[in-house]
C-alpha atoms as an extended CHARMM CRD file, in Angstrom:
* protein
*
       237  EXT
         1         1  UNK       CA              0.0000000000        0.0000000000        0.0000000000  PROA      1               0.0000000000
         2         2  UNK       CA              2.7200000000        2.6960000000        0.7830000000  PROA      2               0.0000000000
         3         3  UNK       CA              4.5500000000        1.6670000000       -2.5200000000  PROA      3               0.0000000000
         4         4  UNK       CA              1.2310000000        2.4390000000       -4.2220000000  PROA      4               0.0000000000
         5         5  UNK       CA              1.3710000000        5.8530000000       -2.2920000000  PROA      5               0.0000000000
         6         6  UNK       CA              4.6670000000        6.7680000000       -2.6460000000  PROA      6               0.0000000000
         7         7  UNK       CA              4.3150000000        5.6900000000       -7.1070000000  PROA      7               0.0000000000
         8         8  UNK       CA              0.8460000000        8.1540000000       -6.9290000000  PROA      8               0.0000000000
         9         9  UNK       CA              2.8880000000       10.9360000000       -5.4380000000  PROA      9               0.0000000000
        10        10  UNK       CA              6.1850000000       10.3240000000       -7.8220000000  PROA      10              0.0000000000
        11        11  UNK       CA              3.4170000000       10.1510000000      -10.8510000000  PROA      11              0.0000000000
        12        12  UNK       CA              1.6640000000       13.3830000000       -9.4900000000  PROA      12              0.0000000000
        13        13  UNK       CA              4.9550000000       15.3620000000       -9.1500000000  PROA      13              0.0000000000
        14        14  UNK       CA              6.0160000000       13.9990000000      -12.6480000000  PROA      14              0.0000000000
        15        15  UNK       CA              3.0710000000       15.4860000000      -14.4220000000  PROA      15              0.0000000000
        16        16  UNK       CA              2.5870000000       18.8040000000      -12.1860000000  PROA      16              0.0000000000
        17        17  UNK       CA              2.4210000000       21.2980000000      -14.9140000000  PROA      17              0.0000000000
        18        18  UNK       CA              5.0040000000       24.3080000000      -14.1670000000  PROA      18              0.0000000000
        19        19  UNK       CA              3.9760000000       27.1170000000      -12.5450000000  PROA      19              0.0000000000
        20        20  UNK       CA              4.4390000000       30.8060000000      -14.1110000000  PROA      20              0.0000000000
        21        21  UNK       CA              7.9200000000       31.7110000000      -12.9960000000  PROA      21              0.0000000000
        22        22  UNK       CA              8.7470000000       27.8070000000      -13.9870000000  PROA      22              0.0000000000
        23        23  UNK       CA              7.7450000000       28.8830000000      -17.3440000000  PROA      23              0.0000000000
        24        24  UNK       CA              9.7170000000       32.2860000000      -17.3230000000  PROA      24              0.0000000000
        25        25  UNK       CA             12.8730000000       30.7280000000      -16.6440000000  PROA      25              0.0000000000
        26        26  UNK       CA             12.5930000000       27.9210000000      -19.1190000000  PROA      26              0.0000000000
        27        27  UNK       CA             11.6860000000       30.6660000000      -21.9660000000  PROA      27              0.0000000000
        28        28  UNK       CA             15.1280000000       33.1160000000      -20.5060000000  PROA      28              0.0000000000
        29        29  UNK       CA             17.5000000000       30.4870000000      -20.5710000000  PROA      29              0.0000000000
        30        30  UNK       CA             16.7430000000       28.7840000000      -23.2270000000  PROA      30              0.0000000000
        31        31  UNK       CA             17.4690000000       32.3710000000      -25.0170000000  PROA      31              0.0000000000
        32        32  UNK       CA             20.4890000000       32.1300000000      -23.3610000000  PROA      32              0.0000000000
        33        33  UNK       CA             21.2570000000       29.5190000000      -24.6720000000  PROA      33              0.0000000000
        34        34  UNK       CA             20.6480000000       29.6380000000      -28.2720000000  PROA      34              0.0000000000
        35        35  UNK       CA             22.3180000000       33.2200000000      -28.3410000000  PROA      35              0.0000000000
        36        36  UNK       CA             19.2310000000       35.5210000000      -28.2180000000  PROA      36              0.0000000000
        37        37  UNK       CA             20.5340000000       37.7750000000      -25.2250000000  PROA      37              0.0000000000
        38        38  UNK       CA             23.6690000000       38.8300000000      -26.4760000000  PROA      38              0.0000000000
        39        39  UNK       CA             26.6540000000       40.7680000000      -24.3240000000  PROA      39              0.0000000000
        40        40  UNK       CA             24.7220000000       44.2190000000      -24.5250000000  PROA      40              0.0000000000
        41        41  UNK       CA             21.1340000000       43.3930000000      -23.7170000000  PROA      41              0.0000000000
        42        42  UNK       CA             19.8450000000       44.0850000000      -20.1460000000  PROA      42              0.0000000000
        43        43  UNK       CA             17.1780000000       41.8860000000      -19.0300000000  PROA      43              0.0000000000
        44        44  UNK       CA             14.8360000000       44.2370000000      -17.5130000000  PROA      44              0.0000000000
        45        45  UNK       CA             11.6420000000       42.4030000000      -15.8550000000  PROA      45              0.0000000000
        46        46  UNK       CA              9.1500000000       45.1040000000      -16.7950000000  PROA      46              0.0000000000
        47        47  UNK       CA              9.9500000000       44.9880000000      -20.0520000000  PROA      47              0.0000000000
        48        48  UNK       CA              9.7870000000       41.3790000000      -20.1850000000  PROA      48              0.0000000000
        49        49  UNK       CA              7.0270000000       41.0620000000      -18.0610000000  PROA      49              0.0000000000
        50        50  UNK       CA              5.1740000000       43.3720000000      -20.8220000000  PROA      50              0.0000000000
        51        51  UNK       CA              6.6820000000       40.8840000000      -23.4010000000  PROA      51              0.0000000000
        52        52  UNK       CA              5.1070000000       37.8360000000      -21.7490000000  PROA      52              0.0000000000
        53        53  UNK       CA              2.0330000000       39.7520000000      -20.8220000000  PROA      53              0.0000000000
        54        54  UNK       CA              2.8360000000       38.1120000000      -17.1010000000  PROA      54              0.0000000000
        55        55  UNK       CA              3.1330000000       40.2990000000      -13.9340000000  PROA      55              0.0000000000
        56        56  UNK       CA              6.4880000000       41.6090000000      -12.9670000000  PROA      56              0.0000000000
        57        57  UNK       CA              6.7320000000       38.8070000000      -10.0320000000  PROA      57              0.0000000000
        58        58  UNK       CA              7.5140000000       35.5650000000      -11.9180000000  PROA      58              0.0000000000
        59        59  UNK       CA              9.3170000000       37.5990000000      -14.0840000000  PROA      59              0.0000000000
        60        60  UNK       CA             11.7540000000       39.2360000000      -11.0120000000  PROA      60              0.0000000000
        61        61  UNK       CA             11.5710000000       35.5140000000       -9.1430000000  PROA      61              0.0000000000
        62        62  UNK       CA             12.8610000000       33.7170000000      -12.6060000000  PROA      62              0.0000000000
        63        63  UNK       CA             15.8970000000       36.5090000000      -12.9070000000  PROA      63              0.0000000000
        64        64  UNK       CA             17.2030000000       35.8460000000       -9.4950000000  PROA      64              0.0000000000
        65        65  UNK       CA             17.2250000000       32.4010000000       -9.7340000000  PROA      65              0.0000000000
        66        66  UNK       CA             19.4340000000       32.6710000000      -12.7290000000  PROA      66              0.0000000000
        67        67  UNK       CA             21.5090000000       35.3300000000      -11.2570000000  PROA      67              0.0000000000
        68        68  UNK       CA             21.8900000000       32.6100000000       -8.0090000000  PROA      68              0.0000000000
        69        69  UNK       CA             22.7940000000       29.9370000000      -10.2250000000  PROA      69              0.0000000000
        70        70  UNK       CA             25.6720000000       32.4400000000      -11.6650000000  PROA      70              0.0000000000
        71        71  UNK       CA             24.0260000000       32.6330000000      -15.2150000000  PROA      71              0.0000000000
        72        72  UNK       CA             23.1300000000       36.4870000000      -14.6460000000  PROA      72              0.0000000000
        73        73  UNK       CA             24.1930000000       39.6120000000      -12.6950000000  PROA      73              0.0000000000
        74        74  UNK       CA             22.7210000000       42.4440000000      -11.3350000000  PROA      74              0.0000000000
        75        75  UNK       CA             23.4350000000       46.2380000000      -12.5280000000  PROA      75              0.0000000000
        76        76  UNK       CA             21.8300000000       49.7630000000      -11.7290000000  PROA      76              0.0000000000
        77        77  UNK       CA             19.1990000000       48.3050000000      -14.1410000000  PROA      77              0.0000000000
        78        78  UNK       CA             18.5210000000       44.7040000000      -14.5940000000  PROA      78              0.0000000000
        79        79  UNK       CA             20.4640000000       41.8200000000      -15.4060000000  PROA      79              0.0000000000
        80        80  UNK       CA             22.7330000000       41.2030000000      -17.5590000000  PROA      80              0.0000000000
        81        81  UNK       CA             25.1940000000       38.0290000000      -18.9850000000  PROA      81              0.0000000000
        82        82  UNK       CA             27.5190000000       36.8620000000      -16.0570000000  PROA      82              0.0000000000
        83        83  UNK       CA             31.6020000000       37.5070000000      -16.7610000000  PROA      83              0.0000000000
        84        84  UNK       CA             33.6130000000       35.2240000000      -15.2890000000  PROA      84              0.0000000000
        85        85  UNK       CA             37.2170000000       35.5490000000      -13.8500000000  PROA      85              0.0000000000
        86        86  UNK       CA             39.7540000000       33.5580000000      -16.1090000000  PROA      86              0.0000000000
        87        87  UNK       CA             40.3090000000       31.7100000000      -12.6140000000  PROA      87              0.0000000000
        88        88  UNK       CA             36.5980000000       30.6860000000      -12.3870000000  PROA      88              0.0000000000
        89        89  UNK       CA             36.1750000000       29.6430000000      -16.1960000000  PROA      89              0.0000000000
        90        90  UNK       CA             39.0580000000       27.2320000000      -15.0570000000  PROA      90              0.0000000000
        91        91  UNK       CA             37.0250000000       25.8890000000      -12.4330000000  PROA      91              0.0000000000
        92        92  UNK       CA             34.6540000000       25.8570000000      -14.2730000000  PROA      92              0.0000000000
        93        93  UNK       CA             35.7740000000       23.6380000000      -17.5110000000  PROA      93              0.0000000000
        94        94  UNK       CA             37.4290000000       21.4760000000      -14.9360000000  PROA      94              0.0000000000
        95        95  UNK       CA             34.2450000000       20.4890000000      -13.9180000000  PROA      95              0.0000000000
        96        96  UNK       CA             32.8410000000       19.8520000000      -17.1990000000  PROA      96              0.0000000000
        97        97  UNK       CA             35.4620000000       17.9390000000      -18.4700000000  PROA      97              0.0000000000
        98        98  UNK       CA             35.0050000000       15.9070000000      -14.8620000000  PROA      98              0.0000000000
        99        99  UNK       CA             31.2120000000       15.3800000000      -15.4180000000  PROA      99              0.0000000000
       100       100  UNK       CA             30.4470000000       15.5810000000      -19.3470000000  PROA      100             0.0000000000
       101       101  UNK       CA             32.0560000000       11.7690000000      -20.6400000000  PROA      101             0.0000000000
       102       102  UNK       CA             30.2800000000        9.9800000000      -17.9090000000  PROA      102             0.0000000000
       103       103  UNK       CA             27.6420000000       11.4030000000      -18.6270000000  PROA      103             0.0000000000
       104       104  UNK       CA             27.5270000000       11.0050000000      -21.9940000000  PROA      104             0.0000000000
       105       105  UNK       CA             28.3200000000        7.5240000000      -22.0170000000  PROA      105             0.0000000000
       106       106  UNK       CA             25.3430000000        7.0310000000      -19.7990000000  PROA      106             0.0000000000
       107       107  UNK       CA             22.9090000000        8.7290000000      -22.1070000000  PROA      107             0.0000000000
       108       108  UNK       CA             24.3520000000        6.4730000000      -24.8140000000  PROA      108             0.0000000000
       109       109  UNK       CA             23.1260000000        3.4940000000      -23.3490000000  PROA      109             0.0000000000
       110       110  UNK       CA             19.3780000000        4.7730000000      -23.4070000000  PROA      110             0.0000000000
       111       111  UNK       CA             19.5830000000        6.3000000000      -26.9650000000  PROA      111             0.0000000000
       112       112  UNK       CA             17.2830000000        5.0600000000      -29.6420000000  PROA      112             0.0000000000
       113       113  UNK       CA             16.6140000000        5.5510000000      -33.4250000000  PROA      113             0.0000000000
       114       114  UNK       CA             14.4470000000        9.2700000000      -32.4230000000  PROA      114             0.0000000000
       115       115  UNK       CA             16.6970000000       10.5390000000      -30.2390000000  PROA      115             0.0000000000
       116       116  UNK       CA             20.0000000000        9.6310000000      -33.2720000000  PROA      116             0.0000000000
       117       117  UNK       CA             17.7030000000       10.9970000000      -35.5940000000  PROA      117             0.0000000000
       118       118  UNK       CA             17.1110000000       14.3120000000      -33.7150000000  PROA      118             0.0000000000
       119       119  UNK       CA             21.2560000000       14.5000000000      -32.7930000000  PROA      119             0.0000000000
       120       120  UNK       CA             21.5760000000       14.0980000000      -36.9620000000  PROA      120             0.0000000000
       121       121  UNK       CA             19.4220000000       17.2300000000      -37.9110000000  PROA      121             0.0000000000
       122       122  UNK       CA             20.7180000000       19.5930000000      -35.2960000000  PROA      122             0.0000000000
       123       123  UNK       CA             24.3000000000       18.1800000000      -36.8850000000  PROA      123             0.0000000000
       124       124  UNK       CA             22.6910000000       18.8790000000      -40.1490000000  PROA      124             0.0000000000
       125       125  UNK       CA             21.2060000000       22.5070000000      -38.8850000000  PROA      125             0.0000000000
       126       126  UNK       CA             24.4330000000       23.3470000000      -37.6940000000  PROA      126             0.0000000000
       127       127  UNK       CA             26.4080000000       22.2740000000      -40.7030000000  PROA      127             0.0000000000
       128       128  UNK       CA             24.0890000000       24.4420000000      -42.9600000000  PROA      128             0.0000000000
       129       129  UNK       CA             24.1390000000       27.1090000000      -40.8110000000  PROA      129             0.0000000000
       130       130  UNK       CA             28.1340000000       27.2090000000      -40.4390000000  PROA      130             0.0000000000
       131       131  UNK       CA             28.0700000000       27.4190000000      -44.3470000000  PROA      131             0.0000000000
       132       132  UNK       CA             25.7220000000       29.9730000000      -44.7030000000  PROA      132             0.0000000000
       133       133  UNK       CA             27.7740000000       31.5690000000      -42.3080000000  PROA      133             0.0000000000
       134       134  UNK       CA             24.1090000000       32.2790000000      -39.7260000000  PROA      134             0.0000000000
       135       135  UNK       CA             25.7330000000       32.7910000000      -36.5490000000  PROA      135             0.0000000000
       136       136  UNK       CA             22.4780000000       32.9040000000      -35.0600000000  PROA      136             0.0000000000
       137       137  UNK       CA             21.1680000000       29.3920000000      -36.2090000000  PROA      137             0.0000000000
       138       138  UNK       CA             24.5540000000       28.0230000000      -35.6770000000  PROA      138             0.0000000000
       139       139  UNK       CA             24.0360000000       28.4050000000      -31.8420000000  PROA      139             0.0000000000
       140       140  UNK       CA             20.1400000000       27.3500000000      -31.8950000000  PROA      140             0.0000000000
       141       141  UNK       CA             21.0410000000       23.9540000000      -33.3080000000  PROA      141             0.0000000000
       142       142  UNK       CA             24.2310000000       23.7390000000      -31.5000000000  PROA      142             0.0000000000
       143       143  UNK       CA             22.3660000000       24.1810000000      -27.8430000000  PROA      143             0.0000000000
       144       144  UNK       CA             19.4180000000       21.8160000000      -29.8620000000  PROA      144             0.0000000000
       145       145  UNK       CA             22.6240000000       19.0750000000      -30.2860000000  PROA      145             0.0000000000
       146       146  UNK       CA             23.8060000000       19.5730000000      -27.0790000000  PROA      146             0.0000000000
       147       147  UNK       CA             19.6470000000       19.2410000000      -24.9610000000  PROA      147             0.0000000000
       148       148  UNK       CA             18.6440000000       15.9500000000      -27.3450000000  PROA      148             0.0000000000
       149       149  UNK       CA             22.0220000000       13.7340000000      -25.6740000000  PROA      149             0.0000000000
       150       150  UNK       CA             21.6760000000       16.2360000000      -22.1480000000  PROA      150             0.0000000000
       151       151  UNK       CA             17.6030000000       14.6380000000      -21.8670000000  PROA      151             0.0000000000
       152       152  UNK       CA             18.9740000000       11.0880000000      -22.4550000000  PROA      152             0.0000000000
       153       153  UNK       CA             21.0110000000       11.2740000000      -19.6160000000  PROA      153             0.0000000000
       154       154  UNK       CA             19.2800000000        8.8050000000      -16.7860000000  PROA      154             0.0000000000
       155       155  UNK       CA             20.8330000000       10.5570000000      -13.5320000000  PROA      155             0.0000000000
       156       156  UNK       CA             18.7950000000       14.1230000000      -13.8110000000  PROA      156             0.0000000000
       157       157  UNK       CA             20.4020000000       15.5430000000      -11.6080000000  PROA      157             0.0000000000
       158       158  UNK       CA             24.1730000000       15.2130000000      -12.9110000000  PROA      158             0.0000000000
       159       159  UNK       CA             22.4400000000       16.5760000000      -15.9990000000  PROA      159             0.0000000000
       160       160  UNK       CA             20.7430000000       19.5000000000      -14.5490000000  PROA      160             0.0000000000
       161       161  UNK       CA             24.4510000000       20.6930000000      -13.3180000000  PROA      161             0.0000000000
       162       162  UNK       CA             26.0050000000       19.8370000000      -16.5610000000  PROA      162             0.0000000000
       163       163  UNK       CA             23.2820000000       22.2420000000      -18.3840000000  PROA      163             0.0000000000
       164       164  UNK       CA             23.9160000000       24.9820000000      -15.7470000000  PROA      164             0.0000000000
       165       165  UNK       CA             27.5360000000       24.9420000000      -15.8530000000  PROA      165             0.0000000000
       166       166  UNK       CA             27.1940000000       24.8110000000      -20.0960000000  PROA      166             0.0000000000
       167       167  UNK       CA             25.0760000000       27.6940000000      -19.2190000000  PROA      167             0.0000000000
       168       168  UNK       CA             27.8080000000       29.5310000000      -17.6990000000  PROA      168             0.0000000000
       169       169  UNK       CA             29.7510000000       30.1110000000      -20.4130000000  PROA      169             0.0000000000
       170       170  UNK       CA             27.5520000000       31.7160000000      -22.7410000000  PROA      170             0.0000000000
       171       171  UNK       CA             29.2510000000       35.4110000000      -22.9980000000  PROA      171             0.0000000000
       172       172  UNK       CA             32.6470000000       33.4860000000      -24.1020000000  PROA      172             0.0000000000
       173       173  UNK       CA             29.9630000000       31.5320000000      -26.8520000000  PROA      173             0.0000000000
       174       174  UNK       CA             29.1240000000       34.5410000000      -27.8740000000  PROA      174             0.0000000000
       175       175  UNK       CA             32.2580000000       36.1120000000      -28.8800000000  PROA      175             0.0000000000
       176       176  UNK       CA             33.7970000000       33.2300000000      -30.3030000000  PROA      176             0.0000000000
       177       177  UNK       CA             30.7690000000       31.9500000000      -32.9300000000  PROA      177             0.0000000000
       178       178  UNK       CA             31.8650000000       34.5010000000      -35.8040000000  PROA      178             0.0000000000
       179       179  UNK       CA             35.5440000000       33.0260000000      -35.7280000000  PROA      179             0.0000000000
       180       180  UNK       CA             35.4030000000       30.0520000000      -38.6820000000  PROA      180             0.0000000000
       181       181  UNK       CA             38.0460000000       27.9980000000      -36.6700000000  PROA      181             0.0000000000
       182       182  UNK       CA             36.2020000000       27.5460000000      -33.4930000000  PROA      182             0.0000000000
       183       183  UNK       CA             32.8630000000       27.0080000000      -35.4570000000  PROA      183             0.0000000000
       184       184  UNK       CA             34.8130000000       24.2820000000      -37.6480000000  PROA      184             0.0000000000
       185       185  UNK       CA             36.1570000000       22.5190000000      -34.1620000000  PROA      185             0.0000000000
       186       186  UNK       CA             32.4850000000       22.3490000000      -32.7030000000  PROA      186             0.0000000000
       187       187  UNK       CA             31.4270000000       21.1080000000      -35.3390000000  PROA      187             0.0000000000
       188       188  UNK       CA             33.8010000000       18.3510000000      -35.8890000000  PROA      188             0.0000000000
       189       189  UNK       CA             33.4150000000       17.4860000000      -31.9210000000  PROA      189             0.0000000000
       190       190  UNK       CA             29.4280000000       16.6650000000      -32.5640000000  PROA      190             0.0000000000
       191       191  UNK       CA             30.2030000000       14.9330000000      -35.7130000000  PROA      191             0.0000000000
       192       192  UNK       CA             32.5010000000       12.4210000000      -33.4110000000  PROA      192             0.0000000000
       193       193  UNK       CA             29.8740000000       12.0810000000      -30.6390000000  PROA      193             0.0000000000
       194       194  UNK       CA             27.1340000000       11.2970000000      -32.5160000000  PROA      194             0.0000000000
       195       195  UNK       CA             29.4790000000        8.9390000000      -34.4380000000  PROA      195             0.0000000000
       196       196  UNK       CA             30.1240000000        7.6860000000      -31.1380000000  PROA      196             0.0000000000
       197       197  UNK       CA             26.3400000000        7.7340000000      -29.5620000000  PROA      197             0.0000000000
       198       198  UNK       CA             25.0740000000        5.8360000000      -33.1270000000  PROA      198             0.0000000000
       199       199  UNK       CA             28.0920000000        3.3440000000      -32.9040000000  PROA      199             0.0000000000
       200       200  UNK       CA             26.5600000000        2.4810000000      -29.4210000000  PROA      200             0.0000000000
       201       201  UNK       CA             30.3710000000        2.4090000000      -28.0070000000  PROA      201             0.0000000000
       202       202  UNK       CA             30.0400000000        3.6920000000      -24.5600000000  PROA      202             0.0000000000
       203       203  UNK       CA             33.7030000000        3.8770000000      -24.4680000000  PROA      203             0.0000000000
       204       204  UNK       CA             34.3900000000        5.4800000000      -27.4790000000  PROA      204             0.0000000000
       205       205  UNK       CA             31.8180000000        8.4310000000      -26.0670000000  PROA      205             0.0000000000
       206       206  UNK       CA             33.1790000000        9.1870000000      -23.2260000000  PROA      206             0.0000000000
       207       207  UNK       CA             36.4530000000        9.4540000000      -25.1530000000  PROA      207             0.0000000000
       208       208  UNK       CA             35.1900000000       11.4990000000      -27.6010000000  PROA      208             0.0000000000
       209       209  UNK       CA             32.8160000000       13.6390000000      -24.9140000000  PROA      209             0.0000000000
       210       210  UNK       CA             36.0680000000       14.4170000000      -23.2290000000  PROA      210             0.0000000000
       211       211  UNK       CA             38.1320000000       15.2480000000      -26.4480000000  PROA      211             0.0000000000
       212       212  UNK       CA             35.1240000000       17.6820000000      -27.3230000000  PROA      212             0.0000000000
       213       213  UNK       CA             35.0090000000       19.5340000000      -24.1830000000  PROA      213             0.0000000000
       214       214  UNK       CA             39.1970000000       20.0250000000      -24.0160000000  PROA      214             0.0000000000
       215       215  UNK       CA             38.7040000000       21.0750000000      -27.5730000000  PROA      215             0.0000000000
       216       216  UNK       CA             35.9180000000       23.8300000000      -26.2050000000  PROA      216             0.0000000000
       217       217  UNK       CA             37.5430000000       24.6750000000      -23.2640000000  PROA      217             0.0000000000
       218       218  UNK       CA             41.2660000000       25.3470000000      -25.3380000000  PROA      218             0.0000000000
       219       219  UNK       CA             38.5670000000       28.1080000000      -27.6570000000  PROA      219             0.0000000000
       220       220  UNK       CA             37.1710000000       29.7580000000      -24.6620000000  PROA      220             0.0000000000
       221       221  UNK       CA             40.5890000000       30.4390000000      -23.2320000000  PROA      221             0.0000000000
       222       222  UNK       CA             41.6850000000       31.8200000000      -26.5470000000  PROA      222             0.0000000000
       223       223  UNK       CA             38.7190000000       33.9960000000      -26.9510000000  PROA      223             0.0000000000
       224       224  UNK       CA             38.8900000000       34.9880000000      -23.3520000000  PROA      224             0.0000000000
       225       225  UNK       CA             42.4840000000       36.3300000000      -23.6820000000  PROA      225             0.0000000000
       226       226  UNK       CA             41.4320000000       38.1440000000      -26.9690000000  PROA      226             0.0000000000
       227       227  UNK       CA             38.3260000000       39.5600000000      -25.6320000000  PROA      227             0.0000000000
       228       228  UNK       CA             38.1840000000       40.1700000000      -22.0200000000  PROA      228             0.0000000000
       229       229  UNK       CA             41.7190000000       41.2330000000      -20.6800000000  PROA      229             0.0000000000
       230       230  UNK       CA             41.1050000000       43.9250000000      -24.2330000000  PROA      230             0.0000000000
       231       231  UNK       CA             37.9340000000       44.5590000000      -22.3040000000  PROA      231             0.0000000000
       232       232  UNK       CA             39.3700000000       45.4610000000      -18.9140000000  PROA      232             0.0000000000
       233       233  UNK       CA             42.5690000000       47.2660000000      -20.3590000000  PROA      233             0.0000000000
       234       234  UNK       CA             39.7660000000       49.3080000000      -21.6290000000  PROA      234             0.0000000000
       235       235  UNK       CA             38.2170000000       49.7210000000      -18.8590000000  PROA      235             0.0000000000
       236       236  UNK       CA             41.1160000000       50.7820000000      -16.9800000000  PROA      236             0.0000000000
       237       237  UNK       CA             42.3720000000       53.2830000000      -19.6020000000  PROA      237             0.0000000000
């Protein structure tokens, strides 16, 4: 009888629809993600509120969470992209490169013929898009790629923090997209996993998963020296 109880409740909580600032932060990030709030752009939750044609509360409650999960900070006027220290992006990739094969491998073993088939068009999206040179569309099906093999990851949790950290780095994504090179290495690390996923070698995934995210991590730093320390030396003039 308490089994029974405790499967109702599990079911219930499964199919809870979210609730409005659920929904706000699902629609933020995920244009986050695919590039639609770029360096410049100040998320301002009136204005978005006015957007959504929701009150300013889910809209506030949704910014704060991202800004405590170190997507976002806080200016004189709403949020904007988090910059990271060179010293924290470390951190940070070190934990990605710690947490992204396993993973990977994992959601390899629960992949079916859909799932392949939705990892081949993003490839597909993304290859078009790197030859039409659509910077935009580039990072849409790039972040599309990188959600279809996230969501066939078992432990939810692991993935959840994998997403977030992804998340993280978005203002280095951002400055790096236009350069051909980096776009050419992204590309060529999905090619190998979903080689890898299709080949249904766990092994060879997590090999390739960890090749990819060295190979991301190596453009970040390269962009971040470019970029930022040009940024500050700016700043400081």
């Amino acid at each position: 009888m308490e089994q029974t109880v405790n499967k109702n409740r599990r079911t219930s909580v499964a199919a809870r629809k979210p609730n409005l600032r659920e929904r706000v932060y699902s629609i933020i990030r995920e244009r986050i993600q695919t590039g639609l709030i770029r360096l410049e752009d100040r998320l301002v939750d009136h204005d978005i509120a006015q957007e959504l044609h929701v009150s300013r509360m889910p809209v506030r409650e949704a910014l704060m969470q991202l800004k405590n999960e170190g997507v976002l900070e806080g200016t004189a006027r709403g949020f904007v992209l988090r910059r990271f220290t060179l010293a924290e992006m470390n951190e940070i990739f070190e934990i990605r490169t710690l947490l992204e094969p396993s993973a990977a491998a994992s959601a390899s073993l629960h992949a079916d013929p859909r799932s392949l088939a939705e990892m081949k068009a993003a490839l597909e999206q993304a290859e078009s898009a790197n030859l039409r040179t659509d910077l935009d569309d580039f990072m849409r099906s790039n972040a599309r790629f990188r959600l279809i093999w996230l969501a066939m990851v078992p432990n939810r949790e692991l993935a959840g923090a994998i997403a977030r950290y992804i998340d993280h780095v978005q203002v280095v994504r951002l400055v790096t997209m236009d350069d051909q090179q980096v776009r050419d290495i992204i590309l060529d690390g999905m090619r190998g996993l979903y080689e890898a996923f299709l080949s249904g070698d766990t092994e060879l995934v997590r090999i390739r998963m960890l090749g990819h995210a060295r190979a991301a991590a190596a453009c970040y730093y390269d962009a971040y020296q470019k970029t930022f320390e040009s940024e500050n030396a700016r700043r400081q003039a």
